[in-house]
Short mmCIF file of C-alpha atoms and ligand atoms in Angstrom, two decimals:
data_model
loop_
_atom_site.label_atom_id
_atom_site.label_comp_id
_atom_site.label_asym_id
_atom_site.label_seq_id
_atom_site.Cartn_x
_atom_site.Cartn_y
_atom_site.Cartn_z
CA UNK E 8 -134.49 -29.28 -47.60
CA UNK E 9 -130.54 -29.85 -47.14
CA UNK E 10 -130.91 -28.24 -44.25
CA UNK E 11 -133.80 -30.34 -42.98
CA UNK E 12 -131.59 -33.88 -44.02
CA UNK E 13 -128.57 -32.95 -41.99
CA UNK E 14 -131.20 -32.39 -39.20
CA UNK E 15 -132.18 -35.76 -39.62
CA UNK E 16 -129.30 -37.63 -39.57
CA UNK E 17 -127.77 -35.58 -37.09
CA UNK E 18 -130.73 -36.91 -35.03
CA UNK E 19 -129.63 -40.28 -35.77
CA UNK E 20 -132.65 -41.14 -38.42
CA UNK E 21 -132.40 -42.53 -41.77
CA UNK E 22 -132.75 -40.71 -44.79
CA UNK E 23 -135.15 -42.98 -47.09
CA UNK E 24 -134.23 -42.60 -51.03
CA UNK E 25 -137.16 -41.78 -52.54
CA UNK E 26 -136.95 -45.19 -54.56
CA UNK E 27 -137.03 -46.85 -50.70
CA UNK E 28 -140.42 -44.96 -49.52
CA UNK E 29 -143.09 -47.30 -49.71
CA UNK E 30 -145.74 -45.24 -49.04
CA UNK E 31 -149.24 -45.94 -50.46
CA UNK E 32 -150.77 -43.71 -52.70
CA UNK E 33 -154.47 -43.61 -52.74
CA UNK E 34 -154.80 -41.87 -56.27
CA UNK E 35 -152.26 -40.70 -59.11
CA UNK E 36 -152.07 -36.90 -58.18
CA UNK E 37 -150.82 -37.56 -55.01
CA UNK E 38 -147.30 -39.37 -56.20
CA UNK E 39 -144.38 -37.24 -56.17
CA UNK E 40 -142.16 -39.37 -58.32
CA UNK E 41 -142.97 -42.49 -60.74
CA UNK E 42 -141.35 -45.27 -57.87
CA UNK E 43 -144.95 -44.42 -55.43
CA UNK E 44 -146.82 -46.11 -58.35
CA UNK E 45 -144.75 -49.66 -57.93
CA UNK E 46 -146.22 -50.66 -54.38
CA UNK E 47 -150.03 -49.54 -55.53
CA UNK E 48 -148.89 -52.13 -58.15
CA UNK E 49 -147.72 -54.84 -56.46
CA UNK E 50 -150.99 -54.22 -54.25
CA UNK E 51 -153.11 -54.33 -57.36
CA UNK E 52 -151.52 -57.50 -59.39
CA UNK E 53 -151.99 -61.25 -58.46
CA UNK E 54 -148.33 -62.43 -57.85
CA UNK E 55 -147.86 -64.22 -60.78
CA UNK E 56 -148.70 -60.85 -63.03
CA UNK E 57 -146.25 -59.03 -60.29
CA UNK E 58 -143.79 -61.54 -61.07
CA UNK E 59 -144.13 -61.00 -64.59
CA UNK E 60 -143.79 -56.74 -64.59
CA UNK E 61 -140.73 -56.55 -62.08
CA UNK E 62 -138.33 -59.80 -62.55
CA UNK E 63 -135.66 -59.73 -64.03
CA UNK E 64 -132.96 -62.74 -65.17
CA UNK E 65 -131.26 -64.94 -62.60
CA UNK E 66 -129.36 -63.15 -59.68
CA UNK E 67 -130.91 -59.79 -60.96
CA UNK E 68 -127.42 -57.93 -61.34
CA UNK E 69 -128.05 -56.40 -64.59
CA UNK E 70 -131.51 -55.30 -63.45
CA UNK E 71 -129.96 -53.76 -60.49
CA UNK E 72 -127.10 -52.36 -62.45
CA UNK E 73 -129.04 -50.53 -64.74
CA UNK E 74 -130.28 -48.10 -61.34
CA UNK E 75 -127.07 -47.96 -59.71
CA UNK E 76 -125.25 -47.01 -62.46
CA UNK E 77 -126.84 -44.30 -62.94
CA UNK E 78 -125.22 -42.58 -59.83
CA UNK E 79 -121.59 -42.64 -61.90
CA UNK E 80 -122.80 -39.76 -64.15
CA UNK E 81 -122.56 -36.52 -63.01
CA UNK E 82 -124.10 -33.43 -64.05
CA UNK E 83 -122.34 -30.04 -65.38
CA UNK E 84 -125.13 -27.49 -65.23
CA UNK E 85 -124.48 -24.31 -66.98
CA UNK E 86 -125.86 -20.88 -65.32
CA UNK E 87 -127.37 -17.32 -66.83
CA UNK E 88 -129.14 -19.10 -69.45
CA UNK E 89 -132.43 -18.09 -69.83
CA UNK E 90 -134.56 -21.00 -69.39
CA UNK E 91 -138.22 -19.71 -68.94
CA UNK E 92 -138.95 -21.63 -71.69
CA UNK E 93 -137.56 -25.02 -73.02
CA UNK E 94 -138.04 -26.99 -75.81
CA UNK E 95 -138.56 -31.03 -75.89
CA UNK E 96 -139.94 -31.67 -79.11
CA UNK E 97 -137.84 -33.26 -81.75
CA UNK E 98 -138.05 -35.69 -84.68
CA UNK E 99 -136.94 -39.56 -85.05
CA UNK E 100 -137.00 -41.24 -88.28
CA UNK E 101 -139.87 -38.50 -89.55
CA UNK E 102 -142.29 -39.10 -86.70
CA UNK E 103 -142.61 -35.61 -85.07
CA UNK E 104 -142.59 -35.86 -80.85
CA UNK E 105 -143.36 -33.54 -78.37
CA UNK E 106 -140.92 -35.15 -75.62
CA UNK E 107 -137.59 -37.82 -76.21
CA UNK E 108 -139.41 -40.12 -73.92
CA UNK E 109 -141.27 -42.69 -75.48
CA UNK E 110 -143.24 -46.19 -74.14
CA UNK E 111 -140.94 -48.99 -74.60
CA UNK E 112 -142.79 -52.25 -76.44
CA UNK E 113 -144.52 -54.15 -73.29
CA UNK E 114 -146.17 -57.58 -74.22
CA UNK E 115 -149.66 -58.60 -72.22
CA UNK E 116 -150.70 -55.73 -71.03
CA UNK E 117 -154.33 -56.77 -69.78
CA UNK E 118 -152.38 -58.48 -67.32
CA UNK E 119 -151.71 -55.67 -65.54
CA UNK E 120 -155.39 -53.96 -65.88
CA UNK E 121 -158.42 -54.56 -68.16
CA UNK E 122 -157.97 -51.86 -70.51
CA UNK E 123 -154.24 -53.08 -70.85
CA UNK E 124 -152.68 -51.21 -73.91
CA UNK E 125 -156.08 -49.29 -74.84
CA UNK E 126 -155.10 -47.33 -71.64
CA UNK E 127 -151.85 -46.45 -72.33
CA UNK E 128 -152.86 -45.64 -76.15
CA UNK E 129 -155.00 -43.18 -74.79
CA UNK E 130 -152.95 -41.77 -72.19
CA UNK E 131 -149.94 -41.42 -74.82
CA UNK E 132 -152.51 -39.27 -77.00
CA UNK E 133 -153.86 -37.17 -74.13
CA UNK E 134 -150.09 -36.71 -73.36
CA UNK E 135 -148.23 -37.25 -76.84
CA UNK E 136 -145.91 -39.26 -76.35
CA UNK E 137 -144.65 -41.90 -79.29
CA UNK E 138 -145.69 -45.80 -78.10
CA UNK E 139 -144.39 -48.73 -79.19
CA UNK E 140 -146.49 -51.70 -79.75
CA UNK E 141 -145.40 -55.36 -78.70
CA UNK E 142 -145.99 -58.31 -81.00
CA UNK E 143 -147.57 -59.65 -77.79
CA UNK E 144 -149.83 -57.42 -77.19
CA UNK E 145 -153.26 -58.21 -75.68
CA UNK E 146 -155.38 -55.93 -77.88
CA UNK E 147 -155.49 -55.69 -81.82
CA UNK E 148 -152.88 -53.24 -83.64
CA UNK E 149 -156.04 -51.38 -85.06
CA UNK E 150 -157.56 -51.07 -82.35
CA UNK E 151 -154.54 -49.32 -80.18
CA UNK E 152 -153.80 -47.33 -83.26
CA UNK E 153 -157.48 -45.87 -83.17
CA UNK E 154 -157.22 -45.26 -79.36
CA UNK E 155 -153.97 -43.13 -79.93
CA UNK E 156 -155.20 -41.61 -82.75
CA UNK E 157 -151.77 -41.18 -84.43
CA UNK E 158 -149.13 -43.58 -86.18
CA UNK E 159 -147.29 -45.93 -83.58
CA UNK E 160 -144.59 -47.98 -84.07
CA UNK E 161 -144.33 -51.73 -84.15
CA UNK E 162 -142.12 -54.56 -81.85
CA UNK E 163 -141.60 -57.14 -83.79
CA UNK E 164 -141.04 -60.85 -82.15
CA UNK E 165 -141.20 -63.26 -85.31
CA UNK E 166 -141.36 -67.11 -85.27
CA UNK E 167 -138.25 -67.05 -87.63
CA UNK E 168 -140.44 -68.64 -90.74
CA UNK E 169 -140.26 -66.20 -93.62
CA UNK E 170 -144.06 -66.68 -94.42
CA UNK E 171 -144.91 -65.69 -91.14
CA UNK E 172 -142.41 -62.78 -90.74
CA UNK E 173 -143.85 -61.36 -93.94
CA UNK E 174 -147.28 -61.15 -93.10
CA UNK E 175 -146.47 -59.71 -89.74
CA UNK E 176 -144.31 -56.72 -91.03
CA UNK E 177 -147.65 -56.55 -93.61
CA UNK E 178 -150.08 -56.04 -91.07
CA UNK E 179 -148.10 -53.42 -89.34
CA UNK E 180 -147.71 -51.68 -92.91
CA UNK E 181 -151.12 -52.00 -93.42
CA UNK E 182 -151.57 -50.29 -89.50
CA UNK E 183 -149.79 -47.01 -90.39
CA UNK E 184 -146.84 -47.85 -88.72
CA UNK E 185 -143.87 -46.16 -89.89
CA UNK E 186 -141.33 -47.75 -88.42
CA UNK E 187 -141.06 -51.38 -86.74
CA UNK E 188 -138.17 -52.41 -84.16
CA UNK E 189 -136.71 -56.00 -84.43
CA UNK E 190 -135.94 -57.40 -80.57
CA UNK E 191 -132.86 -59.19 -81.15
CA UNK E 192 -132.27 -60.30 -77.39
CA UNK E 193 -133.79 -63.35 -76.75
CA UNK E 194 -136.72 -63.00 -74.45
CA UNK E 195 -137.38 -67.00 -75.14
CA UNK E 196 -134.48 -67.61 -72.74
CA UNK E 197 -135.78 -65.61 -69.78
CA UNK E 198 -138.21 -68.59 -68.56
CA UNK E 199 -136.78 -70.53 -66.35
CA UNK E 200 -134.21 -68.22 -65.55
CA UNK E 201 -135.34 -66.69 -62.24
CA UNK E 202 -136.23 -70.10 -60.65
CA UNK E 203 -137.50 -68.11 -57.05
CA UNK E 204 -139.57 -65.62 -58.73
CA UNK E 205 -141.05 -67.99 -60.94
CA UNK E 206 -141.73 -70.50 -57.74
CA UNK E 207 -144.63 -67.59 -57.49
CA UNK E 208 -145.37 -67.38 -61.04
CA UNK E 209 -146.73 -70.85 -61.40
CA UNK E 210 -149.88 -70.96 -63.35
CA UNK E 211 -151.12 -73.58 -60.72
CA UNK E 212 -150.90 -70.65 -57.83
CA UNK E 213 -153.97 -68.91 -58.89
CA UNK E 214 -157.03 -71.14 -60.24
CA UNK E 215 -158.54 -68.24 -62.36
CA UNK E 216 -155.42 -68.22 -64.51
CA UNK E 217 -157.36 -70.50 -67.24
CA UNK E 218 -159.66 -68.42 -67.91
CA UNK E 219 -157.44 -65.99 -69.33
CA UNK E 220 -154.45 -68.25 -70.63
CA UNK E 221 -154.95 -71.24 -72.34
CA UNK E 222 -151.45 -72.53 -72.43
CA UNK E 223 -148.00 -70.95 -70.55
CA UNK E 224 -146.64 -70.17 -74.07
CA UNK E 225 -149.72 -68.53 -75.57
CA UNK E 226 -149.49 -65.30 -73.98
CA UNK E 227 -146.17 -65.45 -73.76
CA UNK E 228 -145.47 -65.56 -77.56
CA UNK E 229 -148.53 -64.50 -78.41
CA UNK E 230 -148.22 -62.68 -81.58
CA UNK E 231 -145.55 -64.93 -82.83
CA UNK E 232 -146.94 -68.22 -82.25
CA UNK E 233 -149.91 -66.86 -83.78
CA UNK E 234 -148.17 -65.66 -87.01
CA UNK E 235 -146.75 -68.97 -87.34
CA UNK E 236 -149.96 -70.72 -87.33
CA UNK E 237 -151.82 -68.45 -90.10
CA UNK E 238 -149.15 -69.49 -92.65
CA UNK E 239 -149.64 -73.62 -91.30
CA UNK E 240 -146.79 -73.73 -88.93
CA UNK E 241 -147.57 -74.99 -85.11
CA UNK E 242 -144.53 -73.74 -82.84
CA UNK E 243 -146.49 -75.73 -79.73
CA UNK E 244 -144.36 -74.93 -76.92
CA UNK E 245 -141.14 -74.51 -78.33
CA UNK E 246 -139.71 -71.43 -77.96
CA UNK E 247 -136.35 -72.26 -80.40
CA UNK E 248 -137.77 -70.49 -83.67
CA UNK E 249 -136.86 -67.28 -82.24
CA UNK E 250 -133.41 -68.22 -82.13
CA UNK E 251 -132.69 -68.47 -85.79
CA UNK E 252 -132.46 -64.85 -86.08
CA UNK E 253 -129.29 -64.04 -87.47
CA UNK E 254 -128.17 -61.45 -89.36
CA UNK E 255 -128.97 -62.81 -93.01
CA UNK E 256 -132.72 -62.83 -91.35
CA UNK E 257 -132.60 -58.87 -90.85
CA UNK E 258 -131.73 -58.29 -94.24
CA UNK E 259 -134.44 -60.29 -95.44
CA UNK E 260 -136.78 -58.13 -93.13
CA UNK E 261 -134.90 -54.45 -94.22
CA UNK E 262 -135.72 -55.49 -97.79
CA UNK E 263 -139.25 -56.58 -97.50
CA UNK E 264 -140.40 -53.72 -95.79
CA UNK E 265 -140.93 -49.83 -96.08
CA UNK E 266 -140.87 -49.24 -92.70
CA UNK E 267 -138.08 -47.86 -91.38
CA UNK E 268 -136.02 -51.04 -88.90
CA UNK E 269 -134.88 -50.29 -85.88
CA UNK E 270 -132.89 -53.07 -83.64
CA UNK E 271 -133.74 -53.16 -80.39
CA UNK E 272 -131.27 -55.30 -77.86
CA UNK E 273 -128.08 -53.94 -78.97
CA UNK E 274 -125.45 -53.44 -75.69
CA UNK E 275 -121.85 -53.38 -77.72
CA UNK E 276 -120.24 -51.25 -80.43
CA UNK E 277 -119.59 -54.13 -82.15
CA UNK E 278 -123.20 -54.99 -82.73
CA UNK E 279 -123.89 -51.22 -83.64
CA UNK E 280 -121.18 -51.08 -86.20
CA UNK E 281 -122.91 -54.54 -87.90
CA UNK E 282 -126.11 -52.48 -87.67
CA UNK E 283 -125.06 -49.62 -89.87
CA UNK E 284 -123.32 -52.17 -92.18
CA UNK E 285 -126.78 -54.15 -92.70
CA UNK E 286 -128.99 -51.00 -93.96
CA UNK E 287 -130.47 -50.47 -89.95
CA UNK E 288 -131.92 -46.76 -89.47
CA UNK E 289 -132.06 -46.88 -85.69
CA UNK E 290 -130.93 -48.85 -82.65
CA UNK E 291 -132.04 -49.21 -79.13
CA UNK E 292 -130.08 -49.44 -76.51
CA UNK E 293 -131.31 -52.09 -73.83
CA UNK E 294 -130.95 -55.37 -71.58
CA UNK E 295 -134.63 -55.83 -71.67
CA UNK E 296 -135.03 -54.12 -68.55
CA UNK E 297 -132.37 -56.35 -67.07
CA UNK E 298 -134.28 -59.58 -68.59
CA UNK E 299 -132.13 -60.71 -71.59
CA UNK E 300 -128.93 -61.85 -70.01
CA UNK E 301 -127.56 -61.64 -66.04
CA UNK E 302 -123.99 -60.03 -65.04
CA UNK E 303 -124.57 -57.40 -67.99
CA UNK E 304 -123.97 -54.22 -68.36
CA UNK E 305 -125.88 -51.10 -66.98
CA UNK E 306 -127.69 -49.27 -70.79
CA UNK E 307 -126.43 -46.30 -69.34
CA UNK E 308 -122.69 -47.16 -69.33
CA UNK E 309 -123.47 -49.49 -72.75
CA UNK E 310 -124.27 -46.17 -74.58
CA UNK E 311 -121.32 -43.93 -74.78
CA UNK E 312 -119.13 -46.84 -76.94
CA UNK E 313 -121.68 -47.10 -78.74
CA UNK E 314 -122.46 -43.65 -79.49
CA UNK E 315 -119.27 -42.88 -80.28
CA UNK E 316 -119.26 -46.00 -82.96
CA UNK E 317 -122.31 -44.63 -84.49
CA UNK E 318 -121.02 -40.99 -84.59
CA UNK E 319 -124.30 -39.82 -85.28
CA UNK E 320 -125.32 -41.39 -88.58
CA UNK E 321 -128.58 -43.32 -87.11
CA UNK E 322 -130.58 -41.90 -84.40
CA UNK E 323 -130.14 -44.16 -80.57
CA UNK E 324 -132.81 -44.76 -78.38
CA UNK E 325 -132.08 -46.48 -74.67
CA UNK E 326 -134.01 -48.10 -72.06
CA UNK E 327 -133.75 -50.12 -68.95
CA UNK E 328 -133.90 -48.44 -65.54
CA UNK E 329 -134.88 -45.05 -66.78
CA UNK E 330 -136.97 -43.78 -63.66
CA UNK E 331 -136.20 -40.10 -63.38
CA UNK E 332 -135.96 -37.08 -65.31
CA UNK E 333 -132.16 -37.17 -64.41
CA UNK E 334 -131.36 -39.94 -66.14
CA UNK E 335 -133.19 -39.18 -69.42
CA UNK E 336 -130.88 -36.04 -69.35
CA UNK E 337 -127.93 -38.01 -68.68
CA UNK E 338 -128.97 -40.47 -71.69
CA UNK E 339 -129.37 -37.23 -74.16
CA UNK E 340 -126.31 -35.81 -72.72
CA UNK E 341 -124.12 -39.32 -73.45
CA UNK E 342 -125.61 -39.05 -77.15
CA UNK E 343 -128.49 -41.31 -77.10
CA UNK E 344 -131.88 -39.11 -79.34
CA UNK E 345 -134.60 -40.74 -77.19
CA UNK E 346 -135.37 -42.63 -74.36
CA UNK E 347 -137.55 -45.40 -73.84
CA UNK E 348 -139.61 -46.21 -70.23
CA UNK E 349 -141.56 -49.52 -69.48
CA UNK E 350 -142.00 -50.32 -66.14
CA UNK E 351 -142.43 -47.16 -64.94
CA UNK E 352 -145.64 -46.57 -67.31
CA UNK E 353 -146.83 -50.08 -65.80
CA UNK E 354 -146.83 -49.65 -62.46
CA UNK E 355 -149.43 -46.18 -63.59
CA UNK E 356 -151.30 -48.53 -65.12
CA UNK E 357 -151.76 -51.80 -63.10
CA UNK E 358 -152.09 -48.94 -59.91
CA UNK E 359 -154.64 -46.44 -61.57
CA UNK E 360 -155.02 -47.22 -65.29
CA UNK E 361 -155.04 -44.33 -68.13
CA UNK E 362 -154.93 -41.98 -64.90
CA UNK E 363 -151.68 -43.90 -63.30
CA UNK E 364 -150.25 -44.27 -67.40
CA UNK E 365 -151.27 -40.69 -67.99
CA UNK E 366 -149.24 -39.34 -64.04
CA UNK E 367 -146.02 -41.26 -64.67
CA UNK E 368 -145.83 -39.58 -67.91
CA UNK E 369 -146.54 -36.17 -66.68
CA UNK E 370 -143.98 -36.83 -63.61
CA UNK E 371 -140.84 -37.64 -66.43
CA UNK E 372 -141.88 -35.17 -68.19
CA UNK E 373 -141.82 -32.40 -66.03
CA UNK E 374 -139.20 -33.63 -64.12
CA UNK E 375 -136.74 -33.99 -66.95
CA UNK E 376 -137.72 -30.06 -67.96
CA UNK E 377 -136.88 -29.13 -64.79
CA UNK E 378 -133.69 -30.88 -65.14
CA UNK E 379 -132.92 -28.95 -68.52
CA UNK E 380 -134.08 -25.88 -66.93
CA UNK E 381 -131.73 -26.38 -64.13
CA UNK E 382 -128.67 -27.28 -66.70
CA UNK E 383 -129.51 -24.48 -68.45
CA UNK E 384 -130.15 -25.86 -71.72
CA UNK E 385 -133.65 -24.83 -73.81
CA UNK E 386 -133.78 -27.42 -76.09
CA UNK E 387 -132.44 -31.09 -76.91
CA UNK E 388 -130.13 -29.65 -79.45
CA UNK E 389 -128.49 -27.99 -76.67
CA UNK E 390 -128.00 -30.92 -74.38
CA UNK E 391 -124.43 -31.85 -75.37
CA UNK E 392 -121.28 -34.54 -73.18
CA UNK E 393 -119.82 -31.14 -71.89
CA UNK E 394 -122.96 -31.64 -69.72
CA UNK E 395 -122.41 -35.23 -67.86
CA UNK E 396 -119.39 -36.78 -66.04
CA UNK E 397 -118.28 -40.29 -66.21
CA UNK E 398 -117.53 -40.22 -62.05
CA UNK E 399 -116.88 -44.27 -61.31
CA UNK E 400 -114.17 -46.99 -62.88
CA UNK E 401 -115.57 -46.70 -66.37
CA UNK E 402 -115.84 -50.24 -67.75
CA UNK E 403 -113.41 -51.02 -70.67
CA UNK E 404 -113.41 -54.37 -72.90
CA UNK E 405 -110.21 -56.56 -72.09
CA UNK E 406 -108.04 -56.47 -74.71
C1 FMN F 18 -143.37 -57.06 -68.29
C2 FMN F 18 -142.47 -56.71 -69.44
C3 FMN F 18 -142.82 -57.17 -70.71
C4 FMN F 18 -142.01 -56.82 -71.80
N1 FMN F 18 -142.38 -57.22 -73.06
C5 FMN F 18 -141.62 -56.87 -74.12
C6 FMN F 18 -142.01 -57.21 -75.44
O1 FMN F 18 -143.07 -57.82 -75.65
N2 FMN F 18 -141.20 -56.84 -76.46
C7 FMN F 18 -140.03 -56.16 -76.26
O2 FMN F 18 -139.31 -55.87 -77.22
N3 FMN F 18 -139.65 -55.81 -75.02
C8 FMN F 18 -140.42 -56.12 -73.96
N4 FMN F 18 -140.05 -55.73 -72.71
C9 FMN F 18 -138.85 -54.89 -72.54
C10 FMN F 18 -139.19 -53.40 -72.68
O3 FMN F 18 -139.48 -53.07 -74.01
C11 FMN F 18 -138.02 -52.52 -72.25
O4 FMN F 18 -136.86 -52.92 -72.94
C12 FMN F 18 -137.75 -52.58 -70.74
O5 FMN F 18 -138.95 -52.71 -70.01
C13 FMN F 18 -137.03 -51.32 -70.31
O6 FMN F 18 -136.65 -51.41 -68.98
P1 FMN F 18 -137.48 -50.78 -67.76
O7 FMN F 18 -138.67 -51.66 -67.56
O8 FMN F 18 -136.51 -50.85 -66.65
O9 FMN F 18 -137.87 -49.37 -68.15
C14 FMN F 18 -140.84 -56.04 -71.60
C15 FMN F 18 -140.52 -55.59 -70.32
C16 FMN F 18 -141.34 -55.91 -69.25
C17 FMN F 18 -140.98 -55.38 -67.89
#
């Protein structure tokens, strides 16, 4: 294959990245990595739902940054280890899982095909792998706990009035779910942010939109405006509530609930540090998929201060950018216990539903064995930082 790219070049041509080949797939088996699902996608989706899956805030540098920077961590592999056979499973926070790669909360997802999160419930039973549920999802909690036919976990967006807050960490109790992850950064601030992407997201650009959305905020906030109104509160169009969170709110939420709280949003060791001090039995590491706040940093170089902050006394999960079954190793390898994918498992589903879900799952997974195989590590225990290189200008905090 080397062989074949010098050939190539030599002959002048360009060697495409795989994330660069837009080639279209006409069904899930036939895509070699998870990036051939994005164009069936894009083919698929109206603009506006497009819009909604791949933006990210402003100029787009921390969306951007969270790929690139992926390409400043080398790997170490290790040889004569025999790796015939490895290993993913592992547990976090007492649910057992079969792989460290787990769907990241994703709100609306009928948007991107009829069967929206049924789909992806089903595929993550047929392929076991731990989903997390958005407060603004399109289907009932019930209903895409039956379909995956285990415990999942719950997102919670809340409106930031205690009566409402309660009864939303109730009905995820009352689910099954054993563990529910706070999103601390600030989706209500994305609107408006991306003023040439949205120019195509206009409601008013596609005449059918009514049918499905009654208002711009309804889907948007779905769950939480929703909450808000069963205890007599009407949020209207203001997104504000959801700033009030501070961290006197997440107490109130750790002590009213059994499940175990995760934060999901946190991007400095400072922020870590206040989680363990506030009672918080997991973080995620993430931008939102490069959606929360422009000119961040890339997850992947976010992690290792904050791993090293944590030193291992509540488990990490990551997301944003994760595409390949390199850079789940690198994650594991840095420290972080899991890793979280969303767009990736969208594209599957907007190009070929549970099928699509169902292939871009299969692709991580076996991709990131045949990383560990090729590091010569067996399990996730043995995945360790003697594995990964920081190779670029690592980024340091002034002062
Ligand atoms: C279309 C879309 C909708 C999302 N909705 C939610 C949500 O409802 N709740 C949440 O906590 N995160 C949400 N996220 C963020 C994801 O949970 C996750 O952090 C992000 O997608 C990871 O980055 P990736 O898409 O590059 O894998 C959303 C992301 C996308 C792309």
């Amino acid at each position: 294959m080397e062989a074949f790219e010098h050939l190539l070049a030599a002959a002048g041509e360009s060697v495409l990245r795989p994330d660069e080949v837009r080639e279209i797939i006409a069904a899930a088996r036939d895509a070699i990595n998870v990036f051939d699902f994005e164009p069936v996608a894009e083919r698929n989706l109206s603009p506006a739902h497009y819009t909604y899956l791949s933006m990210g805030v402003q100029h787009e540098v921390t969306l951007r940054a969270n790929r690139s920077a992926f390409d400043l961590f080398k790997l170490r592999p290790r040889r004569l280890v025999d790796v015939r056979e490895v290993d993913t499973s592992m547990e976090l926070l007492g649910t057992k899982l079969s792989s460290p790669i787990v769907l990241a909360p994703v709100g609306s997802q009928k948007a991107f095909h009829p069967e929206g999160e049924l789909a992806v419930a089903r595929a993550a039973r047929s392929r076991d792998h731990l989903q997390i549920l958005s407060t603004s999802s399109s289907t009932e909690l019930e209903e895409v706990v039956d379909a995956r036919g285990a415990p999942i976990w719950f997102q919670l967006y809340t409106p930031g009035i205690w009566p409402a807050t309660r009864m939303q960490l109730r009905e995820a109790e009352e689910a099954g779910c054993p563990a529910v992850a706070l999103t601390v950064d600030n989706m209500s601030t994305i609107w408006g942010q991306n003023r040439d992407r949205i120019r195509r997201y206009r409601r008013d650009d596609n005449a059918e939109c009514q049918s499905c959305h009654q208002s711009f905020t309804d889907d948007l906030l779905d769950g939480t405006i929703s909450a808000a109104r069963a205890v007599g509160f009407d949020l209207g169009k203001r997104f504000d509530n959801m700033m009030i969170l501070d961290w006197d709110y997440l107490d109130r939420i750790r002590d009213a609930t059994s499940m175990k709280l995760l934060v999901k949003g946190i991007v400095t060791r400072e922020d870590a540090s206040l989680c363990i001090e506030h009672g918080v039995d997991g973080i995620v590491v993430s931008n939102h998929g490069g959606r929360a706040v422009d000119s961040g940093l890339s997850t992947i170089e976010a992690l290792p201060p904050i791993v090293e902050e944590v030193g291992g006394r509540i488990p990490i999960l990551v997301d944003s950018g994760f595409r390949r079954g390199t850079d789940v190793f690198k994650a594991l390898a840095l420290g972080a216990d899991a890793v979280c994918v969303g767009r990736p498992y969208l594209w599957g589903l907007a190009a070929f539903g549970q099928e699509g879900v169902e292939a871009v799952l299969g692709i991580l997974r076996s991709e990131f064995e045949t990383t560990m195989k090729g590091m010569g590590t067996v399990d996730l225990a043995s995945i360790g930082a003697e594995h990964v290189l920081s190779a670029g200008p690592a980024c340091q905090v002034a002062g």
